[in-house]
Short mmCIF file of C-alpha atoms and ligand atoms in Angstrom, two decimals:
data_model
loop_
_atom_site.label_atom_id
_atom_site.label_comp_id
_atom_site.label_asym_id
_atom_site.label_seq_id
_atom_site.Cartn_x
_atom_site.Cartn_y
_atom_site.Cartn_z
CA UNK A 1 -27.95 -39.28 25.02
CA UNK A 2 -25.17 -42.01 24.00
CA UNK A 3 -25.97 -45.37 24.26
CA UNK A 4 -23.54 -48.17 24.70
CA UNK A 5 -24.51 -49.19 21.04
CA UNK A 6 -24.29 -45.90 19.88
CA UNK A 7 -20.82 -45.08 21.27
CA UNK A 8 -20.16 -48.69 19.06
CA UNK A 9 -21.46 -47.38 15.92
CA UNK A 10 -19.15 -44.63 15.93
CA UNK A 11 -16.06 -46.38 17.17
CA UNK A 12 -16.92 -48.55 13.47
CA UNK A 13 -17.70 -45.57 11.45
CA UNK A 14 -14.23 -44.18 12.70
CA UNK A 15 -12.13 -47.41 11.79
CA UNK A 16 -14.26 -48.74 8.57
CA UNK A 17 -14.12 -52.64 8.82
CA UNK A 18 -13.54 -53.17 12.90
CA UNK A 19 -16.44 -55.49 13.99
CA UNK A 20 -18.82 -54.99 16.53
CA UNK A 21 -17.13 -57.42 19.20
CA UNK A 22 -14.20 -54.84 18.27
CA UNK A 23 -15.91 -52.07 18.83
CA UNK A 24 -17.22 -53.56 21.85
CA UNK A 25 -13.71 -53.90 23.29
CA UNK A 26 -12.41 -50.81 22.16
CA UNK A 27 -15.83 -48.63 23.97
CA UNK A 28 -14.62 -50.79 26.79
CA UNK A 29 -11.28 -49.82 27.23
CA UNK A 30 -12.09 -45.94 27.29
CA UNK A 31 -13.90 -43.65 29.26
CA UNK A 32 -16.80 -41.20 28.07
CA UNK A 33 -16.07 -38.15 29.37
CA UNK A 34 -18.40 -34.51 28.54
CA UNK A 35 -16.17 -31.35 28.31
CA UNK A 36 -18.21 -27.56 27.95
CA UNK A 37 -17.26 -25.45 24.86
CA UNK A 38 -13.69 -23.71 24.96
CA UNK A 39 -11.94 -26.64 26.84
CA UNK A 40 -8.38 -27.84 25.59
CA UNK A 41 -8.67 -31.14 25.11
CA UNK A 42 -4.46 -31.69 23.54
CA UNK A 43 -2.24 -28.94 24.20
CA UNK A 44 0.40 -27.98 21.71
CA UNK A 45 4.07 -29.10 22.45
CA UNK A 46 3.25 -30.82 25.43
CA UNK A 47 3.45 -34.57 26.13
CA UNK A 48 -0.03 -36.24 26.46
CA UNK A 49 -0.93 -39.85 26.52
CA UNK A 50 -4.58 -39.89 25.60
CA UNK A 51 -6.24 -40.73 22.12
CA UNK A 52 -9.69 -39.50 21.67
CA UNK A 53 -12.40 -40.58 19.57
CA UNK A 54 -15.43 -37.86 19.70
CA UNK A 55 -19.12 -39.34 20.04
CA UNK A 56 -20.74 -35.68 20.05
CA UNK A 57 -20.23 -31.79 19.08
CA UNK A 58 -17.27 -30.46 17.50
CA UNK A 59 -13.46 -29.15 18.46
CA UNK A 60 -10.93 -27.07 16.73
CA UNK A 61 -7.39 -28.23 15.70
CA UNK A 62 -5.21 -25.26 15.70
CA UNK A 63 -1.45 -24.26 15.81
CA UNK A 64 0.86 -21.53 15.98
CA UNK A 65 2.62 -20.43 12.78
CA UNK A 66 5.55 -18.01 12.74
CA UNK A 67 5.57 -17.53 16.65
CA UNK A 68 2.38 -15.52 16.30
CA UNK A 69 -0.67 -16.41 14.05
CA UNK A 70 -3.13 -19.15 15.63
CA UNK A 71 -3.91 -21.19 12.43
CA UNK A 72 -7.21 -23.23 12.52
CA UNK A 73 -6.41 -26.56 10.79
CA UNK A 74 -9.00 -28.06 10.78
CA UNK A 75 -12.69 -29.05 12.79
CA UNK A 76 -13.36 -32.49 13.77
CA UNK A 77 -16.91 -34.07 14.25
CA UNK A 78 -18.23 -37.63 15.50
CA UNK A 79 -16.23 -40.32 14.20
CA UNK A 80 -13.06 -38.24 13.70
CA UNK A 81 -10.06 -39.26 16.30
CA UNK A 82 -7.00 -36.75 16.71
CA UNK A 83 -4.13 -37.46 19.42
CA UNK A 84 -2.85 -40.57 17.88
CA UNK A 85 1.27 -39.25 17.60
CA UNK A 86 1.26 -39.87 21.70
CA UNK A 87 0.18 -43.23 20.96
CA UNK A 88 2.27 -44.38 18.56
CA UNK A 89 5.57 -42.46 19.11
CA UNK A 90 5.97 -40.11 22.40
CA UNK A 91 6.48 -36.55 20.11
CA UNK A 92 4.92 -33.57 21.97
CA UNK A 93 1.24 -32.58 20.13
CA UNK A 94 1.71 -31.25 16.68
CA UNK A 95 -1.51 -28.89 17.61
CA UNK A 96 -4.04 -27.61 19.97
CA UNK A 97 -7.55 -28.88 20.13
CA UNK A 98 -10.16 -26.93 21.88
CA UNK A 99 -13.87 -27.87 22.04
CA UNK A 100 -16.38 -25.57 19.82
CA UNK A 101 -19.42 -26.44 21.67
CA UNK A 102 -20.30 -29.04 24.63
CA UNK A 103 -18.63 -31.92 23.52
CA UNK A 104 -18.74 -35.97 24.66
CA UNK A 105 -15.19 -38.18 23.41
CA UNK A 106 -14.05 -41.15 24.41
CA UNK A 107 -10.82 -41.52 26.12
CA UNK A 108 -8.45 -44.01 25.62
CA UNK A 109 -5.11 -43.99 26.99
CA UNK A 110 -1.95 -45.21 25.93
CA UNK A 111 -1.21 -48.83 27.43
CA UNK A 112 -5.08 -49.98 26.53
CA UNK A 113 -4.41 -48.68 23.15
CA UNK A 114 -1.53 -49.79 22.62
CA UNK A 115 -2.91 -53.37 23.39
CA UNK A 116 -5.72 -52.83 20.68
CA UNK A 117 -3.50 -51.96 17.97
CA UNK A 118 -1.46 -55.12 18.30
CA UNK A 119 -4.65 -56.89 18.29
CA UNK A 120 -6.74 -55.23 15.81
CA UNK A 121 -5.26 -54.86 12.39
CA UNK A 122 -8.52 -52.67 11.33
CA UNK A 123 -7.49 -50.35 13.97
CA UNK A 124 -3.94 -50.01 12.81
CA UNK A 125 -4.80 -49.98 9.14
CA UNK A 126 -7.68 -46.51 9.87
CA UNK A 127 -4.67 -44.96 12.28
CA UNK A 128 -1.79 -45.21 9.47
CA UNK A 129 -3.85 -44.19 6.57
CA UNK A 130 -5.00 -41.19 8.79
CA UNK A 131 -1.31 -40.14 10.21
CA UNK A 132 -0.19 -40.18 6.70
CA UNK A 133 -3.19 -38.61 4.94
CA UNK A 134 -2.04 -35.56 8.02
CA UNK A 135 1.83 -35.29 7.10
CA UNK A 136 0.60 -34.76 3.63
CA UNK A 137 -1.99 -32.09 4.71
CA UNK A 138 0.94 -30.48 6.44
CA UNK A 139 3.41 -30.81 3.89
CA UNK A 140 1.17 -29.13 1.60
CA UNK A 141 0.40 -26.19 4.18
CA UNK A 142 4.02 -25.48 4.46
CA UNK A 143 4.71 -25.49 1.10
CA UNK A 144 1.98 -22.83 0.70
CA UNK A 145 3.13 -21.02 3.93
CA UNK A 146 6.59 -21.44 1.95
CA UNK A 147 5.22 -20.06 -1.53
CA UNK A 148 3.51 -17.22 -0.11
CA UNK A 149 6.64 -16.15 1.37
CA UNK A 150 8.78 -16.27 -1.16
CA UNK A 151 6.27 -14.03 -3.60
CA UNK A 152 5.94 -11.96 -0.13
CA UNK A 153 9.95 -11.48 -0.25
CA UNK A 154 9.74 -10.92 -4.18
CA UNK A 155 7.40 -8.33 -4.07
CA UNK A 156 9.54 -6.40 -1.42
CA UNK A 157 12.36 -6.53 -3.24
CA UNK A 158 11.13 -5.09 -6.03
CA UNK A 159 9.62 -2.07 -4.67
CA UNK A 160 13.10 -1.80 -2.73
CA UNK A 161 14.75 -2.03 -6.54
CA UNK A 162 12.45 0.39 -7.79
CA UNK A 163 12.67 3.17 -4.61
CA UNK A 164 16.53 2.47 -5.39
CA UNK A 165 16.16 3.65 -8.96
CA UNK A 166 13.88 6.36 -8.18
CA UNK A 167 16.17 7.75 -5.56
CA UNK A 168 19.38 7.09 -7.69
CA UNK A 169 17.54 8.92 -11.05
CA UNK A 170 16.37 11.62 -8.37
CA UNK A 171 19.98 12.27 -7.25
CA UNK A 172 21.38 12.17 -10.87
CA UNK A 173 18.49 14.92 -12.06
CA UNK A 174 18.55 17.14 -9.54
CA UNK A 175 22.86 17.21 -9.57
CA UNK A 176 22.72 18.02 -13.42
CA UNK A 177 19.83 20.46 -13.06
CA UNK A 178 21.90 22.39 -10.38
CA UNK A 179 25.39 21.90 -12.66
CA UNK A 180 23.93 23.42 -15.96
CA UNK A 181 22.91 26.84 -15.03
CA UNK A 182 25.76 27.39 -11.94
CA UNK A 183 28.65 26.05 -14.27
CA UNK A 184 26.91 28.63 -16.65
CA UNK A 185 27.12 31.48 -14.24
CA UNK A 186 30.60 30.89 -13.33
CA UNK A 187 31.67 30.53 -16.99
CA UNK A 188 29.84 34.25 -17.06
CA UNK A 189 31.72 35.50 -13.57
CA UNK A 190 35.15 34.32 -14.58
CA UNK A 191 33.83 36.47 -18.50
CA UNK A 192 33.47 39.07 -16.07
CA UNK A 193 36.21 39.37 -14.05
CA UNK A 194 38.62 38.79 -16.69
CA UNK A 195 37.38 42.42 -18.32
CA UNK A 196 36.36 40.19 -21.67
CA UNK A 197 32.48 41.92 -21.40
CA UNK A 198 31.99 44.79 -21.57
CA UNK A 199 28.16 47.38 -22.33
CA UNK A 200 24.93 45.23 -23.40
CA UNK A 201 27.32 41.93 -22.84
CA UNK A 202 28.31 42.96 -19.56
CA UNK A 203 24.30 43.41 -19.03
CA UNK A 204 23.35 40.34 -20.40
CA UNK A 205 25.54 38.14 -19.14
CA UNK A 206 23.68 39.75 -15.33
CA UNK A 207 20.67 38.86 -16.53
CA UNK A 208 21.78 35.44 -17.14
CA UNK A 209 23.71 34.79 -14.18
CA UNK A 210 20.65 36.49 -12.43
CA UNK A 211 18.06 34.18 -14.16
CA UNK A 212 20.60 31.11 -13.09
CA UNK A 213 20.80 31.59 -9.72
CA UNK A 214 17.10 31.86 -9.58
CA UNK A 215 16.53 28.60 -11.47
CA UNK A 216 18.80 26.95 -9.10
CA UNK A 217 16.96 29.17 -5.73
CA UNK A 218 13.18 27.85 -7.14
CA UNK A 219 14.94 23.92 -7.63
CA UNK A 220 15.90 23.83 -4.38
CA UNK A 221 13.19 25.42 -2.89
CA UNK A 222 11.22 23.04 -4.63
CA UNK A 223 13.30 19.74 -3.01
CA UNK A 224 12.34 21.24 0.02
CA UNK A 225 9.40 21.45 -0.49
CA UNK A 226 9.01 17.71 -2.01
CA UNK A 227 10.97 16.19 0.83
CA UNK A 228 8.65 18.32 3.76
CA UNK A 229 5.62 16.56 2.07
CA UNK A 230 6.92 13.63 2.91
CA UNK A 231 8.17 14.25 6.47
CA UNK A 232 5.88 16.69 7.39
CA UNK A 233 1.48 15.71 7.65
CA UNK A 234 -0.51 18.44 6.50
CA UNK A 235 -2.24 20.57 8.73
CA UNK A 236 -5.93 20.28 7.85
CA UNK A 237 -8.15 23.19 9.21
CA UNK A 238 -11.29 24.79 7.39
CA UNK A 239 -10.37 26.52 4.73
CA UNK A 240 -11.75 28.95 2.19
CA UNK A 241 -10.24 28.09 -1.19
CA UNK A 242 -11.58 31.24 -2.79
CA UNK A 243 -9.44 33.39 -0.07
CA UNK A 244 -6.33 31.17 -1.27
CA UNK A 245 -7.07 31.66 -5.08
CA UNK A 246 -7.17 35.48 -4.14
CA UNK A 247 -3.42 35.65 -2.10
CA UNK A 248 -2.24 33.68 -5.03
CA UNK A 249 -3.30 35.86 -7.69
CA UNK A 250 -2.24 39.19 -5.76
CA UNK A 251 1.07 37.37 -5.42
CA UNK A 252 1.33 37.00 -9.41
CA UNK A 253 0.16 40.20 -10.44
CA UNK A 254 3.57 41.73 -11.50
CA UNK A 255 4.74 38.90 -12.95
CA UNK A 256 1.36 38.26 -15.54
CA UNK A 257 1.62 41.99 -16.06
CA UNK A 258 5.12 42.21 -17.16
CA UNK A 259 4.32 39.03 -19.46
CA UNK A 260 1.43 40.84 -20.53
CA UNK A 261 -1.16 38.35 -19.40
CA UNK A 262 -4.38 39.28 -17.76
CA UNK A 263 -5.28 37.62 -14.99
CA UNK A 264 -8.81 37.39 -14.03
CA UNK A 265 -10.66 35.79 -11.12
CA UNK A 266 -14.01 34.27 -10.04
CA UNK A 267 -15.08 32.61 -7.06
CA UNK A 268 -18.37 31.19 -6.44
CA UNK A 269 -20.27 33.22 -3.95
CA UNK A 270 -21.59 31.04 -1.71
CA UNK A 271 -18.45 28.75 -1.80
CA UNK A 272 -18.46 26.26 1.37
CA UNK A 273 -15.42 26.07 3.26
CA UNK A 274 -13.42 22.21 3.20
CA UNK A 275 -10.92 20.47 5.26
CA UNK A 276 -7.56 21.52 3.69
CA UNK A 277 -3.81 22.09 4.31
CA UNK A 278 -3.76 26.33 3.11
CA UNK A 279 0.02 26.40 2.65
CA UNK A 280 0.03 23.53 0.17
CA UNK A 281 -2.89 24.04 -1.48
CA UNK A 282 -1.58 27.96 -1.82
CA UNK A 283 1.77 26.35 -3.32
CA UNK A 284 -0.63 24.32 -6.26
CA UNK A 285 -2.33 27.06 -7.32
CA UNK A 286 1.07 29.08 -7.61
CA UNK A 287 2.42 26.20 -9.41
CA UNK A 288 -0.90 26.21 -11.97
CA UNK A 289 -0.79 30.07 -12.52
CA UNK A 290 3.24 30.10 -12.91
CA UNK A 291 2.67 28.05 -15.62
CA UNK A 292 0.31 29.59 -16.99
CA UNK A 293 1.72 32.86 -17.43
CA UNK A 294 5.15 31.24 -18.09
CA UNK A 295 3.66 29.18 -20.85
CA UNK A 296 2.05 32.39 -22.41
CA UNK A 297 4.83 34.24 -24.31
CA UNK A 298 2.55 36.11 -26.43
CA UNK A 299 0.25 37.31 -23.76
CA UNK A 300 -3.10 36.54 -23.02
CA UNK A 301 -5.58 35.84 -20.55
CA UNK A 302 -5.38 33.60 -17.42
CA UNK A 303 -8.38 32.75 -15.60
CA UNK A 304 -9.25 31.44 -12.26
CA UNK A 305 -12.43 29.89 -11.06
CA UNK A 306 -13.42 28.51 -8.11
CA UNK A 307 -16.70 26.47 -7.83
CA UNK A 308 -18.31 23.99 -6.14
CA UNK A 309 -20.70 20.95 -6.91
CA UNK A 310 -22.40 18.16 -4.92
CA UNK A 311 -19.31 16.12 -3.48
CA UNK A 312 -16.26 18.94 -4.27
CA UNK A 313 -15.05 22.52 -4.35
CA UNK A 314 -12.97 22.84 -7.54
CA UNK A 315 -10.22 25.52 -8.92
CA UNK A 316 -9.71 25.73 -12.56
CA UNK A 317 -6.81 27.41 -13.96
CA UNK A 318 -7.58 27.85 -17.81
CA UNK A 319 -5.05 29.58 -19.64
CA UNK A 320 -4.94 31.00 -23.49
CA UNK A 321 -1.01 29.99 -24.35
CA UNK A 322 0.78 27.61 -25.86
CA UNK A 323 -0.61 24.85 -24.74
CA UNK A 324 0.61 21.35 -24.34
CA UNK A 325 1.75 18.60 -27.04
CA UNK A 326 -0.69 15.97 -26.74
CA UNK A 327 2.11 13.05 -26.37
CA UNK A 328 3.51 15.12 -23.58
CA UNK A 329 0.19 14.97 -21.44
CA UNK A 330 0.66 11.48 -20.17
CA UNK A 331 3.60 12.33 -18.41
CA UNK A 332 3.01 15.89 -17.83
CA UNK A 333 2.62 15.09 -13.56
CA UNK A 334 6.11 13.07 -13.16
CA UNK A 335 8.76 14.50 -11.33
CA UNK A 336 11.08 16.26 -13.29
CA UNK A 337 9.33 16.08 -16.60
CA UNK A 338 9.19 19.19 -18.71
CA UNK A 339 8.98 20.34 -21.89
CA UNK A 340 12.08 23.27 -22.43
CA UNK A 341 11.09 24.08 -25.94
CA UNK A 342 7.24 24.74 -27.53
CA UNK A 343 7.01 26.38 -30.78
CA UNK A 344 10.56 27.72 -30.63
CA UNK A 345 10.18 29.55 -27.49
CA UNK A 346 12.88 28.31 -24.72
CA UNK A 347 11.55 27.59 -21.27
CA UNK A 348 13.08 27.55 -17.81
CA UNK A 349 12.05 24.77 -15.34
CA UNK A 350 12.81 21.73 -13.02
CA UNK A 351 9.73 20.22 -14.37
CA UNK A 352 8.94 19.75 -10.44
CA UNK A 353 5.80 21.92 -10.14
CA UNK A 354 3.27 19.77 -11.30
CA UNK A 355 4.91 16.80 -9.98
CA UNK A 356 4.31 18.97 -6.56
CA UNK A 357 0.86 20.21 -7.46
CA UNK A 358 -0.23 16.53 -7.96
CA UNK A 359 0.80 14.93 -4.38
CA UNK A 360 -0.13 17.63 -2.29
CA UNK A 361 -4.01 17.48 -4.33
CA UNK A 362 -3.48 13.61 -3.87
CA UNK A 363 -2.88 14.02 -0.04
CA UNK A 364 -5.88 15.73 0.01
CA UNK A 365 -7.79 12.84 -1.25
CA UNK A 366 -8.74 14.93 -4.51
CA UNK A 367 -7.29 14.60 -8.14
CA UNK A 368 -6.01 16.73 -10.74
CA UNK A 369 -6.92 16.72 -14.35
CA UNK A 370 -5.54 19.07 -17.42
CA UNK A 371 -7.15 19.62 -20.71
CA UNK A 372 -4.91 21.12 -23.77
CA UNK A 373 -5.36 21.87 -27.62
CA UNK A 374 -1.74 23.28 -29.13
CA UNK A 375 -2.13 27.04 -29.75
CA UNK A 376 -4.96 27.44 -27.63
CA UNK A 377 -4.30 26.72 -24.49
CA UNK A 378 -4.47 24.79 -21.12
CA UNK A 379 -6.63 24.14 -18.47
CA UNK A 380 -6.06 22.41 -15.02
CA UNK A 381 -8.66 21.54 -12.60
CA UNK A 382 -8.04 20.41 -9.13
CA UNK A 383 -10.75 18.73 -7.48
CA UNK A 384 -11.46 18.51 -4.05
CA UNK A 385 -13.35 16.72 -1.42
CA UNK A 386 -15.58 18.84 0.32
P1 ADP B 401 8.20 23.39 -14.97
O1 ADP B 401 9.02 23.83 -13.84
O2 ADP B 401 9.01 22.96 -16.15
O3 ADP B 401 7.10 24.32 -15.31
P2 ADP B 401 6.06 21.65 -14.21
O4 ADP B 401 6.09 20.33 -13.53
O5 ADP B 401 5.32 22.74 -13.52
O6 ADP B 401 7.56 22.03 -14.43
O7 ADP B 401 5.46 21.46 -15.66
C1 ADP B 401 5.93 20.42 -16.47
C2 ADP B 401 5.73 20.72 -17.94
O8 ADP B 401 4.33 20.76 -18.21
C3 ADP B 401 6.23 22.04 -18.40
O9 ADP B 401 7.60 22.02 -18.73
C4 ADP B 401 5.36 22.30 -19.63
O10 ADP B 401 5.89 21.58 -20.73
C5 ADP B 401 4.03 21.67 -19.27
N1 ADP B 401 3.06 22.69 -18.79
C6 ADP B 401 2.64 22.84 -17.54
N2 ADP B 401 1.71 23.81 -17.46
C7 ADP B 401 1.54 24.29 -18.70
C8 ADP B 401 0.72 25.30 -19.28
N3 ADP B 401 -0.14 26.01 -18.55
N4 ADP B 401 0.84 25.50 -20.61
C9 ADP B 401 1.65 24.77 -21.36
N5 ADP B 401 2.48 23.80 -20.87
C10 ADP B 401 2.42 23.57 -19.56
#
């Protein structure tokens, strides 16, 4: 309950050195008036005469930022005043103030308060230090606001730098990886139809035009293929990994047996079924076994097994070839890396596949990991969530 005395206290414990006969005056020459929780008290932008002083509960000064975000400035309590711009100059409120809980203030409006601050210098002294003590507060918001931008706008840029790069170093890859082997066919063609190869020459210079054209069929094939996985989302059904393992081993077959690797499989036999896009996951464990045969010169074994554990089903692709140069490994799963020479045999390759393998496993929420020792062999394992 608020007492003519207590409404007095406050009015002094809002404007430190007013006196009581001041205070007196001041309660006077405003009204108490009770408002329920969630009632504007100051609307923002409009014009308002009143200046309140609250006795009891608590409001919320907020304000629009940026045309959209409602920013809470600040909360007021007994003895704080807000609405003293409409008393001292007629600007439009700076903010909104909206009552938290059921809340008692005293009203004073403009012409009585005007009167006291020409009277009181107490009065004056409390309101100045308090308007200015404000414009600092907002100063110092906006030049927050203002720095968060700015590292906001920096950040963007930079990630629109880098995408630049990427797609520019993209561009310049894939136009020289398509250039070397067609300029090399035609060099071969024009050989040919010029009667300058004749017998084994004739024969080898089809193979390479052959092997070429291939190269440059499997590159773009592969763009495709990159540039779909970013258009296109996966379509995630139940699927059984072991059954995918299987068509992409059958698909190999010929190839491991003319490169005199064996290729062996194993599937656990109770293997649960996951959430998983077929086609894609097919196209990894294509990329993992291509590799592995392609990376085996000297023959060998290749083996596939799928397993699961608590959380994942996992496919390992272990290999016995040539394995992989252990300063190569960090940068084994970038797009367009490769390695076109180990131990003096010559490779083909856009260095795409594993760049391929990786996203599509990463899109499934799973990772992929490779283990290699130099003359022994490779590993991969693709983990996924089950
Ligand atoms: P590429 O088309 O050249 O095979 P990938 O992205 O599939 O492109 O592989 C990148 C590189 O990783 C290869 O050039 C090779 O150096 C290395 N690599 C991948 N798999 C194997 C493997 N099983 N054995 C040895 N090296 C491998």
């Amino acid at each position: 309950m608020l007492t003519k005395q207590s409404v007095q206290i406050i009015i002094q414990r809002a404007f430190p050195g007013m006196m009581e006969p001041e205070a007196e005056e001041m309660a006077e020459s405003g009204q108490v008036c009770s408002y329920p929780a969630n009632w504007v008290l100051c609307h923002e932008n409009a014009i308002e005469n009143t200046f309140y002083i609250i006795l009891d509960g608590e409001v919320r000064v907020t304000k629009v930022i940026n045309d959209a975000e409602v920013r809470i400035l600040k909360i007021l309590r007994p003895g704080d005043f807000f609405g003293e711009m409409a008393l001292i100059h007629n600007a439009p409120r700076a903010a909104t103030v909206t009552t938290i809980n059921p809340t008692a203030v005293l009203e004073i409006h403009k012409a009585a308060f005007d009167r006291i601050l020409l009277q009181n210098s107490s009065v004056s002294l409390a309101i100045v230090r308090e308007v200015s003590r404000r414009l600092r507060e907002n100063d110092e918001m906006a030049i927050e606001d203002l720095r968060v931008k700015a590292k906001e706008l920096a950040t963007a840029y930079q990630q629109l730098s880098e995408q630049d790069y990427a797609r520019q170093e993209f561009l310049t890859t894939i136009a020289h990886e398509l250039r070397t082997p067609l300029t090399a066919a035609y060099g071969y063609l024009q050989a040919m139809q010029a009667g300058m190869l004749h017998g084994p020459d004739f024969q080898s210079a089809l193979d390479t035009i052959t092997r070429n054209v291939k190269d440059v069929i499997f590159l773009v094939n592969d763009i495709l293929f990159l540039y779909e996985l970013e258009l296109i989302l996966l379509d995630f059904q139940p699927t059984d990994v072991g059954q995918i393992a299987t068509r992409a081993i059958d698909g190999q077959k010929l190839r491991a047996e003319q490169a005199g690797v064996e290729l062996k499989l194993q599937v656990a036999s109770d293997l649960p079924s996951i959430s998983a896009d077929a086609k894609s996951l097919e196209r990894v464990i294509n990329v993992l076994l291509d590799n592995a045969i392609k990376f085996s010169p000297n023959g060998g074994v290749t083996e596939v097994n799928v397993g699961y554990d608590d959380g994942e089903v996992w496919v390992r692709v272990a290999d016995t070839g040539l394995g992989i140069p252990e300063e190569a490994i960090p940068r084994l799963f970038r797009r367009f890396f490769r390695l076109d020479e180990v131990d003096g045999h010559l490779f083909s390759g856009a260095g795409l596949g594993l760049s391929i393998a990786r996203q599509v496993v990463e899109q499934h929420g799973g990772e992929i990991q490779v283990e290699s020792q130099l003359g022994k062999g490779s590993t991969f394992t693709i983990k996924l969530r089950r």
